[in-house]
mmCIF file of C-alpha atoms in Angstrom:
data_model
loop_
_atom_site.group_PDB
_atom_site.id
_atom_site.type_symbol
_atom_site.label_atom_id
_atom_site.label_comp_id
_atom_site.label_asym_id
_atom_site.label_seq_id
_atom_site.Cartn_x
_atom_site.Cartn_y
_atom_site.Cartn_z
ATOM 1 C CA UNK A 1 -34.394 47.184 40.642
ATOM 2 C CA UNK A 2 -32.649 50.073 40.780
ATOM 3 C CA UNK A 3 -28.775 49.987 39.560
ATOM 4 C CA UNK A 4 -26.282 52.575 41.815
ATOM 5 C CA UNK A 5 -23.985 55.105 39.817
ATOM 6 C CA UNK A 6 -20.873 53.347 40.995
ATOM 7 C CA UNK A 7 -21.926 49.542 40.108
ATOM 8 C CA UNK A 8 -22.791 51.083 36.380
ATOM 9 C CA UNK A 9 -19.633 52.789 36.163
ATOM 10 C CA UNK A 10 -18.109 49.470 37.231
ATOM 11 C CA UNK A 11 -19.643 47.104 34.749
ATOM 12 C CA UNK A 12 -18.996 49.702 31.711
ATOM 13 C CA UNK A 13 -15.619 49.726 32.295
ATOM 14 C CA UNK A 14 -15.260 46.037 32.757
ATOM 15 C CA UNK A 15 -16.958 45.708 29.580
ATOM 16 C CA UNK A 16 -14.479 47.910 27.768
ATOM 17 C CA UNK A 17 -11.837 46.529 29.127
ATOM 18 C CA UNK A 18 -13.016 42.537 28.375
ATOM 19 C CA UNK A 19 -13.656 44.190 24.491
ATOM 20 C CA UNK A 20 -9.978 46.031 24.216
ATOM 21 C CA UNK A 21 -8.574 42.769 25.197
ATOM 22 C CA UNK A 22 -10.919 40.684 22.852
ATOM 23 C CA UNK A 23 -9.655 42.932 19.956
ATOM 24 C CA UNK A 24 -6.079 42.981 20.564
ATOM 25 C CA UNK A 25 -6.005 38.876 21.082
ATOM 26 C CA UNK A 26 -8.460 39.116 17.566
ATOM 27 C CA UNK A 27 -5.664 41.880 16.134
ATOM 28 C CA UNK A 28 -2.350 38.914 17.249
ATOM 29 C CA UNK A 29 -4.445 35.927 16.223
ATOM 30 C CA UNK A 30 -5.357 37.285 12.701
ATOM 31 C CA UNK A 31 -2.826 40.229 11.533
ATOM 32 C CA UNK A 32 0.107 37.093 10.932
ATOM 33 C CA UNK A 33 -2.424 35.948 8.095
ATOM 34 C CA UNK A 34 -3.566 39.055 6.703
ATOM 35 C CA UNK A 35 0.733 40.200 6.455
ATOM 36 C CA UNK A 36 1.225 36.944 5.144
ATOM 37 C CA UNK A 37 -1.060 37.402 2.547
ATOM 38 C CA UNK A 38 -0.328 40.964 1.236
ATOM 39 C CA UNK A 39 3.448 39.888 1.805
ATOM 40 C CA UNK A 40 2.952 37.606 -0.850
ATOM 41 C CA UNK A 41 2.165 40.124 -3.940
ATOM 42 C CA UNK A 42 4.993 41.660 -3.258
ATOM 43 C CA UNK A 43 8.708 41.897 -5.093
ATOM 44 C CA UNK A 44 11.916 40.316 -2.707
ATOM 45 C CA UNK A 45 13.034 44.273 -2.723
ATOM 46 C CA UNK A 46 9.687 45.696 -1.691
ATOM 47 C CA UNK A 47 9.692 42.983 1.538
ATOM 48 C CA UNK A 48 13.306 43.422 2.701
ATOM 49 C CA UNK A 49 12.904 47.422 2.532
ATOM 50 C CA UNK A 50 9.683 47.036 4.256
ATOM 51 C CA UNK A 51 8.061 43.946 5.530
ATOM 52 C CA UNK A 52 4.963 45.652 6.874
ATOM 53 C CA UNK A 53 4.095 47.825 4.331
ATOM 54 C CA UNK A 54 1.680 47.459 2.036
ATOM 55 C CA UNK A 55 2.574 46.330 -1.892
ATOM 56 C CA UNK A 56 2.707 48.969 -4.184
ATOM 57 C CA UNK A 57 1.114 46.840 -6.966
ATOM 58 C CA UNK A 58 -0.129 42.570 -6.880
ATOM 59 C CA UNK A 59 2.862 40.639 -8.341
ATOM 60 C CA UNK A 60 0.752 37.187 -9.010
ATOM 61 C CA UNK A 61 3.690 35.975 -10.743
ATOM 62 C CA UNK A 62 4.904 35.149 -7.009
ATOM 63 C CA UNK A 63 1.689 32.560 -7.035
ATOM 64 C CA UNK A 64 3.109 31.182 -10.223
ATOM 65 C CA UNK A 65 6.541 30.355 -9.110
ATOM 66 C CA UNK A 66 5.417 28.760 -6.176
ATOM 67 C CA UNK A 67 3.384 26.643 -7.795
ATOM 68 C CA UNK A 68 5.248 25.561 -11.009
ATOM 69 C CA UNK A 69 8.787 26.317 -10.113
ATOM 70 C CA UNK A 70 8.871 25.188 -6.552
ATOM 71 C CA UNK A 71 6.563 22.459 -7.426
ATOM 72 C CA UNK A 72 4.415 23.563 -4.737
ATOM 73 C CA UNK A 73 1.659 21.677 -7.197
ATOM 74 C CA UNK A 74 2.891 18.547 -6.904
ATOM 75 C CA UNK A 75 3.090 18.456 -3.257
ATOM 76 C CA UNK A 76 -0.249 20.207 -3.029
ATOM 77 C CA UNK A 77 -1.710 17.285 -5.183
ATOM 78 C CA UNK A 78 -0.284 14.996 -3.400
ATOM 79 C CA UNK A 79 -1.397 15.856 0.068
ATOM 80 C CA UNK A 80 -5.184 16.043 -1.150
ATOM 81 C CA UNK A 81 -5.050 12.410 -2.329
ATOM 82 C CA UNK A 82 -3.495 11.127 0.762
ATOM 83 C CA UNK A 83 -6.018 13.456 2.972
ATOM 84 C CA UNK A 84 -9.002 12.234 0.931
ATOM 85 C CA UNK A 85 -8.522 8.126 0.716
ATOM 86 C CA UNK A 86 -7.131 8.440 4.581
ATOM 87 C CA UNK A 87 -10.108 10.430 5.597
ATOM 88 C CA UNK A 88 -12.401 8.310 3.795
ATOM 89 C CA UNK A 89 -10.761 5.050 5.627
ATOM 90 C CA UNK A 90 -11.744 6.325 9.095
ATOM 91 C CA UNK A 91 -14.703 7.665 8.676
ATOM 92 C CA UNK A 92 -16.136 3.637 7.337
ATOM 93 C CA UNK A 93 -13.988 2.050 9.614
ATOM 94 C CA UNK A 94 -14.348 4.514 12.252
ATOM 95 C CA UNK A 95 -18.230 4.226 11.908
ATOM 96 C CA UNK A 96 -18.045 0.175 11.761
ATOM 97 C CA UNK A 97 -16.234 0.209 15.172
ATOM 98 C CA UNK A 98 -18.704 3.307 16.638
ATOM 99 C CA UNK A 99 -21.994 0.874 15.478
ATOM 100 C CA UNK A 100 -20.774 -2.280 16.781
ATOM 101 C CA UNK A 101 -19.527 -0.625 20.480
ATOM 102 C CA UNK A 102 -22.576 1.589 21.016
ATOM 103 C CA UNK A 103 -25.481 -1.591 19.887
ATOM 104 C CA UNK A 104 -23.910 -4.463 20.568
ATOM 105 C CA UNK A 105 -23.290 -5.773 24.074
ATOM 106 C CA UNK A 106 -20.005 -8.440 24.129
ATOM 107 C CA UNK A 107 -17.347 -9.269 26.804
ATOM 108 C CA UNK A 108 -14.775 -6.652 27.097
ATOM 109 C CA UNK A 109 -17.010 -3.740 25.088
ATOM 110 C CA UNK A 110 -15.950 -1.416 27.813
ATOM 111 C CA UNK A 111 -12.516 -2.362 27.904
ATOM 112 C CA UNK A 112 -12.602 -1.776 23.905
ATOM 113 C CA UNK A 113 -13.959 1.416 24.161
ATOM 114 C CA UNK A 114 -11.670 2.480 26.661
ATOM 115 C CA UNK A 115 -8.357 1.771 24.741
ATOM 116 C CA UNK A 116 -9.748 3.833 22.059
ATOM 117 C CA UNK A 117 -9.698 6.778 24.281
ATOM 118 C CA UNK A 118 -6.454 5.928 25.720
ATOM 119 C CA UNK A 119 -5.301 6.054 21.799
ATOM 120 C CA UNK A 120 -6.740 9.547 21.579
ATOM 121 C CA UNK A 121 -3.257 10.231 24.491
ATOM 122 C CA UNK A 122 -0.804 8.587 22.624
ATOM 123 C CA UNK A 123 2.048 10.744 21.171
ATOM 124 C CA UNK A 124 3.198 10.080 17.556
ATOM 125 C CA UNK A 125 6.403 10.466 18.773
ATOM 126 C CA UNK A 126 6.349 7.417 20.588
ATOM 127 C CA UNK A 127 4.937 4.682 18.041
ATOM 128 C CA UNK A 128 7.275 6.494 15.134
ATOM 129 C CA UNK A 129 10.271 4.217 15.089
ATOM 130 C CA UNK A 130 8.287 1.075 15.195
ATOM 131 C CA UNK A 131 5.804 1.903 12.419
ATOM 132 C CA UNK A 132 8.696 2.476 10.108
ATOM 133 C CA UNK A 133 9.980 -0.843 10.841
ATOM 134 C CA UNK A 134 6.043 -1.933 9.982
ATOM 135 C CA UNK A 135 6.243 -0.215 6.550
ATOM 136 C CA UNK A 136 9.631 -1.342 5.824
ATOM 137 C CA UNK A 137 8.586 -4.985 6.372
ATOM 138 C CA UNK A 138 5.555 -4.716 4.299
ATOM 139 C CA UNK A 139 7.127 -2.399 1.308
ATOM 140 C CA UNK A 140 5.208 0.746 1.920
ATOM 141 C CA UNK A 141 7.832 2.820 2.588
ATOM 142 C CA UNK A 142 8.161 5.914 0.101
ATOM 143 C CA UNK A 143 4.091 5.331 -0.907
ATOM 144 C CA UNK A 144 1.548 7.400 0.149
ATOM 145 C CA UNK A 145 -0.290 4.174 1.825
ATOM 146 C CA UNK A 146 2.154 4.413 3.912
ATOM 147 C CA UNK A 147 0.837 7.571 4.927
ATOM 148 C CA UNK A 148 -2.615 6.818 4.700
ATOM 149 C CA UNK A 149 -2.864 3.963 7.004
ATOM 150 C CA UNK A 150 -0.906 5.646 9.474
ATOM 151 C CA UNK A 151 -3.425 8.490 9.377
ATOM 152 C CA UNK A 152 -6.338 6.484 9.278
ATOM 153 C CA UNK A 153 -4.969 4.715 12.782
ATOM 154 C CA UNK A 154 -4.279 8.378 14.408
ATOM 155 C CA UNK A 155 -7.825 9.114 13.076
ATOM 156 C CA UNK A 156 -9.770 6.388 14.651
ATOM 157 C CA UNK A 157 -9.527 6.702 18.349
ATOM 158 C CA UNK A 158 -11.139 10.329 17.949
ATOM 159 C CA UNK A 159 -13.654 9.103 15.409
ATOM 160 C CA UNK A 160 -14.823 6.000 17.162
ATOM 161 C CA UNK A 161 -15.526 8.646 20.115
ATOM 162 C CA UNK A 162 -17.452 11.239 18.781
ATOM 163 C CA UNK A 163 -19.532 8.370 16.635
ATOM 164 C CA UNK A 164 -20.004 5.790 19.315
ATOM 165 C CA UNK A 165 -21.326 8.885 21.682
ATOM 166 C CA UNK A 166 -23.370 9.908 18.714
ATOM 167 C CA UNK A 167 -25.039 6.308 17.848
ATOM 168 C CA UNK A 168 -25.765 5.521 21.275
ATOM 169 C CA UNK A 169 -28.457 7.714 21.139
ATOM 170 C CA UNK A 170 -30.845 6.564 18.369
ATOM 171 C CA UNK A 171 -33.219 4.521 19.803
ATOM 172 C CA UNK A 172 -33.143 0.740 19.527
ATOM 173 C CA UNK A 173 -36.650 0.599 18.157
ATOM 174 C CA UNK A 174 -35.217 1.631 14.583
ATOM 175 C CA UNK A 175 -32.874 -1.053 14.634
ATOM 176 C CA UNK A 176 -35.719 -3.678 15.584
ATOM 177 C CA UNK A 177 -37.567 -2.253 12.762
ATOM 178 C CA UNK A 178 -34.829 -2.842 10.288
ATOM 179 C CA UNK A 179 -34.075 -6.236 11.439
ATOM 180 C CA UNK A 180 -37.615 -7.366 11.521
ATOM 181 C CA UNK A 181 -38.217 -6.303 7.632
ATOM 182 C CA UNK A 182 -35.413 -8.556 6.848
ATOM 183 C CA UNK A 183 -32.607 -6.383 6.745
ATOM 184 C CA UNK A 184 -29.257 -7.357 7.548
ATOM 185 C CA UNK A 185 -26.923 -5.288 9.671
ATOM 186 C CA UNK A 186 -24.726 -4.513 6.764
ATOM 187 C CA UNK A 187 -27.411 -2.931 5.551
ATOM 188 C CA UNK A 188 -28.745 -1.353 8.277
ATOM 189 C CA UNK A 189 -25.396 0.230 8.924
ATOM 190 C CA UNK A 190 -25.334 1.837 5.474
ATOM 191 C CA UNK A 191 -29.015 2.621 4.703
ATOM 192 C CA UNK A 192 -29.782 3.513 8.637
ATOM 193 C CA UNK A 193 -26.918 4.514 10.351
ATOM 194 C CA UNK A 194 -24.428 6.246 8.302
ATOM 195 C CA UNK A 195 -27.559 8.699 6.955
ATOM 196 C CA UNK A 196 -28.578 9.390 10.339
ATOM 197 C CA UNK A 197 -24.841 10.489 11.698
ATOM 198 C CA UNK A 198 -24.163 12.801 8.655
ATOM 199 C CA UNK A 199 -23.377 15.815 11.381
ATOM 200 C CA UNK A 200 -20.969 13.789 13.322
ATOM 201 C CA UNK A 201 -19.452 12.639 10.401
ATOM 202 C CA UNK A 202 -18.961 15.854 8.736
ATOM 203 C CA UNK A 203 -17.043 17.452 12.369
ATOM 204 C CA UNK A 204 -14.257 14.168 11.964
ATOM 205 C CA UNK A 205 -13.921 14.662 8.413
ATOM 206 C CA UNK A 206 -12.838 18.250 8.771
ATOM 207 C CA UNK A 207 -11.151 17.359 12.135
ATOM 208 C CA UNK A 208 -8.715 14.532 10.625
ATOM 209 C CA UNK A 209 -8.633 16.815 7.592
ATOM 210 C CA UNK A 210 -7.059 19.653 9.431
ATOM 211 C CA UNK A 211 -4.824 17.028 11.450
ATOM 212 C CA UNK A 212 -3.756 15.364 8.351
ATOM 213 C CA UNK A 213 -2.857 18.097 6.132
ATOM 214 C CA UNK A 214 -0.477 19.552 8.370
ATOM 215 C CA UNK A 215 1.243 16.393 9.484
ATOM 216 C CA UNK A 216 4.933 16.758 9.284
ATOM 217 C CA UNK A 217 6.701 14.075 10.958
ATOM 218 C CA UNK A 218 5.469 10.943 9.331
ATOM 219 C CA UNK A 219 5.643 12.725 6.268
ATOM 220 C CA UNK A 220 9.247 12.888 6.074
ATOM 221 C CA UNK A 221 10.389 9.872 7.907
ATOM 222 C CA UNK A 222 8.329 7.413 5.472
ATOM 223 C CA UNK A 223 8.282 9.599 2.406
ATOM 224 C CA UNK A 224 11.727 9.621 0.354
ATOM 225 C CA UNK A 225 10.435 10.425 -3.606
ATOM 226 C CA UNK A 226 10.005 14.381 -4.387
ATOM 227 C CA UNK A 227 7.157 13.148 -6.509
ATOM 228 C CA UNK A 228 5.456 11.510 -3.837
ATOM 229 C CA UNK A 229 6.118 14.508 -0.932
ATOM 230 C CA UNK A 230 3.317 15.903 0.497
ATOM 231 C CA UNK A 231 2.513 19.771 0.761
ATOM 232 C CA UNK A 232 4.318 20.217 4.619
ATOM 233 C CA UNK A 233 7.335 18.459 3.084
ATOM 234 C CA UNK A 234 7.287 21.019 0.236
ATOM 235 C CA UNK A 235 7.043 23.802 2.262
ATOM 236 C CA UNK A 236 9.971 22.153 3.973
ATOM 237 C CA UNK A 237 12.002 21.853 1.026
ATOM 238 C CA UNK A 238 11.027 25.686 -0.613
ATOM 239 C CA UNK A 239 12.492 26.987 2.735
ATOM 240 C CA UNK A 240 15.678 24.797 2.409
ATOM 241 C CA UNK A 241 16.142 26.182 -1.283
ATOM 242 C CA UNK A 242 14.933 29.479 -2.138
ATOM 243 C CA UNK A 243 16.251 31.511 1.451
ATOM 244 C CA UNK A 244 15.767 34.672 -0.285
ATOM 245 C CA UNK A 245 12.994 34.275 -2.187
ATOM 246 C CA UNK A 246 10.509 35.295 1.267
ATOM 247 C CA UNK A 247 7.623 36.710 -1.013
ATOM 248 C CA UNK A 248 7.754 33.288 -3.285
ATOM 249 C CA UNK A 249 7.734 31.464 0.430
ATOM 250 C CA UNK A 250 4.352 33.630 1.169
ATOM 251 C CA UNK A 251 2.748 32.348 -1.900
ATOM 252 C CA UNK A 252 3.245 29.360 -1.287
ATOM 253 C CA UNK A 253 2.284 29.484 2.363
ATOM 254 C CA UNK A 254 -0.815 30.817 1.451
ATOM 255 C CA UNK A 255 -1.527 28.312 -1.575
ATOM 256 C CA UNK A 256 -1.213 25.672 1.595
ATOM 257 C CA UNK A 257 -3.096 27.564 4.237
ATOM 258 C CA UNK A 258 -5.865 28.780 2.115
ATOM 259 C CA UNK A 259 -8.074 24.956 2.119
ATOM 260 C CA UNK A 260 -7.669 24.652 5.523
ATOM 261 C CA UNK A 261 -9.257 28.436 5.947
ATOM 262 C CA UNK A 262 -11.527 27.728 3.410
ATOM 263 C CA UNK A 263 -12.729 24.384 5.038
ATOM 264 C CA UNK A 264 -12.863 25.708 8.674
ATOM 265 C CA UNK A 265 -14.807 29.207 7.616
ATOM 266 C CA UNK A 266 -17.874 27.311 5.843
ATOM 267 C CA UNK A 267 -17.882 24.617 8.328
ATOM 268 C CA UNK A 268 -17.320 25.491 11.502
ATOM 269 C CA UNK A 269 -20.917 25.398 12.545
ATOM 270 C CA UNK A 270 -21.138 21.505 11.350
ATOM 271 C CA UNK A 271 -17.779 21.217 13.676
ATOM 272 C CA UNK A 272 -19.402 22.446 16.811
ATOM 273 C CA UNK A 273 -22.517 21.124 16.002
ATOM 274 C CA UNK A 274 -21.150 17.579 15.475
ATOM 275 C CA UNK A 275 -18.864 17.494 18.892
ATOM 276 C CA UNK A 276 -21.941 19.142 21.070
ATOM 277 C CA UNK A 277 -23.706 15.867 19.403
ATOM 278 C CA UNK A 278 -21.298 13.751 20.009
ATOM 279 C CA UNK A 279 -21.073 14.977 23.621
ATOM 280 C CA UNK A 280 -24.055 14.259 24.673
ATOM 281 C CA UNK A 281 -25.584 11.012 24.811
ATOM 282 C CA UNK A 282 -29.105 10.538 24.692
#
C-alpha cells in the first residue's frame, strides 16, 4: 500500500511533536531530583549565589549533618521499623481475608468484599479524630503501634483486592488435593497459597511501602516523643529548625527519598506485573 507524500509528512511531524513533549514532561518530572541531588554537595554560600549551578566540589559533610546532627537517623530508623512490622501485618492478614473471600462461599461474602473496596475511598481525613480517641483509650498513643495498626487498616482494603482477584483464579482442584491428603486449611494457606501469590504479594508490599513511608498526618497527630518520630516528621522538624541550612535540608531529603527510588527502580516490573495479575481473574 502505497503511503502519499503529505500523510508521511503528517505522521513524522506528529511523531516529533508526541517525542518533544514526552521529553520536556521527562525533563519537569525528573530535573527536581537530579537539582535536589547535586544541591545537596553543595556549601549554604554556593546555593544562595546560585541554586542551579553545579557544585564546585562534593561537600559529603552535608550527608553527615543530616544524619547525626539533625537526627535524620533516628527518624530514618524509625520509619523502617514501623514500615516493615505494618507491612508485614497486611500482607498475612490481608492474605487471610483474600483466601477466605475468593474460596469460601458464606452469607454476605459479597457484601464483605464490597466494603473492602468502599475502604479503598475513604479519606484519612475523615476517620482521624476518632482513631486518636481509639489509641488514647487503649494507651498507644506516642508508640509506633499506634502507627502500625493504623497502617495496616489503610493497607488492607487495597490488599484484600489485588489478592482476592489474584486467588480466585487458581483452580479449586489444588485445594481438593490438599484437603484430601489431610491437610488442614491453615496449612494449605501457608504451604499452597501464600507460595503461589508471591507476585501479588510483592506489588502490595512495595505499594503500602511507598504509602507508608511518606505518611504525614497520622504521624504527627499520634506521635509526640522525638525518639519515636518517624522520617516525614523529621523532615518536618529539620525545616522548622535549620531555615538556612537549604543544602543540609537536600541531604536529608535525599537520605529519605533515596529507598523509595531505590525500591520503585528494581521493582517496578513485579508492581505492574502483580496489579495486571490481580486484574484479571481467571
Amino acid at each position: 500500500m502505497k503511503i502519499s507524500l503529505s500523510a508521511f509528512i503528517k505522521r513524522l511531524i506528529t511523531n516529533i511533536f508526541r517525542y518533544i513533549l514526552l521529553i520536556a514532561l521527562a525533563f519537569i518530572t525528573i530535573f527536581p531530583l537530579i537539582w535536589m541531588v547535586y544541591s545537596s554537595f553543595k556549601t549554604n554560600q554556593q546555593f544562595t549565589l546560585s541554586a542551579l549551578s553545579l557544585p564546585s566540589e562534593l561537600h559529603l559533610e552535608n550527608y553527615v549533618n543530616a544524619w547525626k546532627t539533625a537526627n535524620i537517623g533516628t527518624y530514618f530508623f524509625n520509619s523502617v521499623f514501623v514500615c516493615v512490622f505494618s507491612i508485614i501485618l497486611t500482607v498475612v492478614v490481608g492474605a487471610l481475608g483474600a483466601f477466605v473471600l475468593a474460596k469460601f462461599t458464606f452469607p454476605g461474602q459479597k457484601i464483605v468484599s464490597s466494603l473492602f473496596v468502599i475502604g479503598m475511598l475513604i479519606p484519612l481525613q475523615a476517620v482521624l479524630v476518632p482513631l486518636f480517641s481509639l489509641m488514647k483509650n487503649i494507651h498507644l498513643l506516642d508508640t509506633p503501634w499506634s502507627l502500625i495498626l493504623v497502617y495496616t487498616a489503610f493497607g488492607l482494603p487495597i490488599t484484600i483486592f489485588l489478592m482476592e482477584s489474584f486467588i480466585s483464579s487458581f483452580p479449586d482442584s489444588i485445594l481438593e488435593a490438599a484437603i484430601i491428603d489431610g491437610a488442614t486449611m491453615l496449612r494449605i494457606f501457608f504451604t499452597v497459597i501464600l507460595p503461589m501469590t508471591r507476585p501479588v504479594i510483592a506489588t502490595v508490599a512495595i505499594l503500602n511501602f511507598l504509602n507508608n513511608w511518606k505518611e504525614f498526618s497520622f504521624a504527627l497527630v499520634f506521635i509526640n516523643s522525638e525518639s519515636k518520630k518517624t522520617l516525614p516528621l523529621g523532615l518536618y522538624n529539620f525545616l522548622g529548625a535549620y531555615t538556612a541550612d537549604y543544602v543540609g535540608l537536600m541531604a536529608a531529603l535525599v537520605i529519605a527519598t533515596l529507598p523509595v527510588f531505590i525500591t520503585y527502580l528494581l521493582l517496578q516490573e513485579q508492581i505492574i506485573n502483580g496489579m495486571t495479575a490481580g486484574a484479571v481473574k481467571g
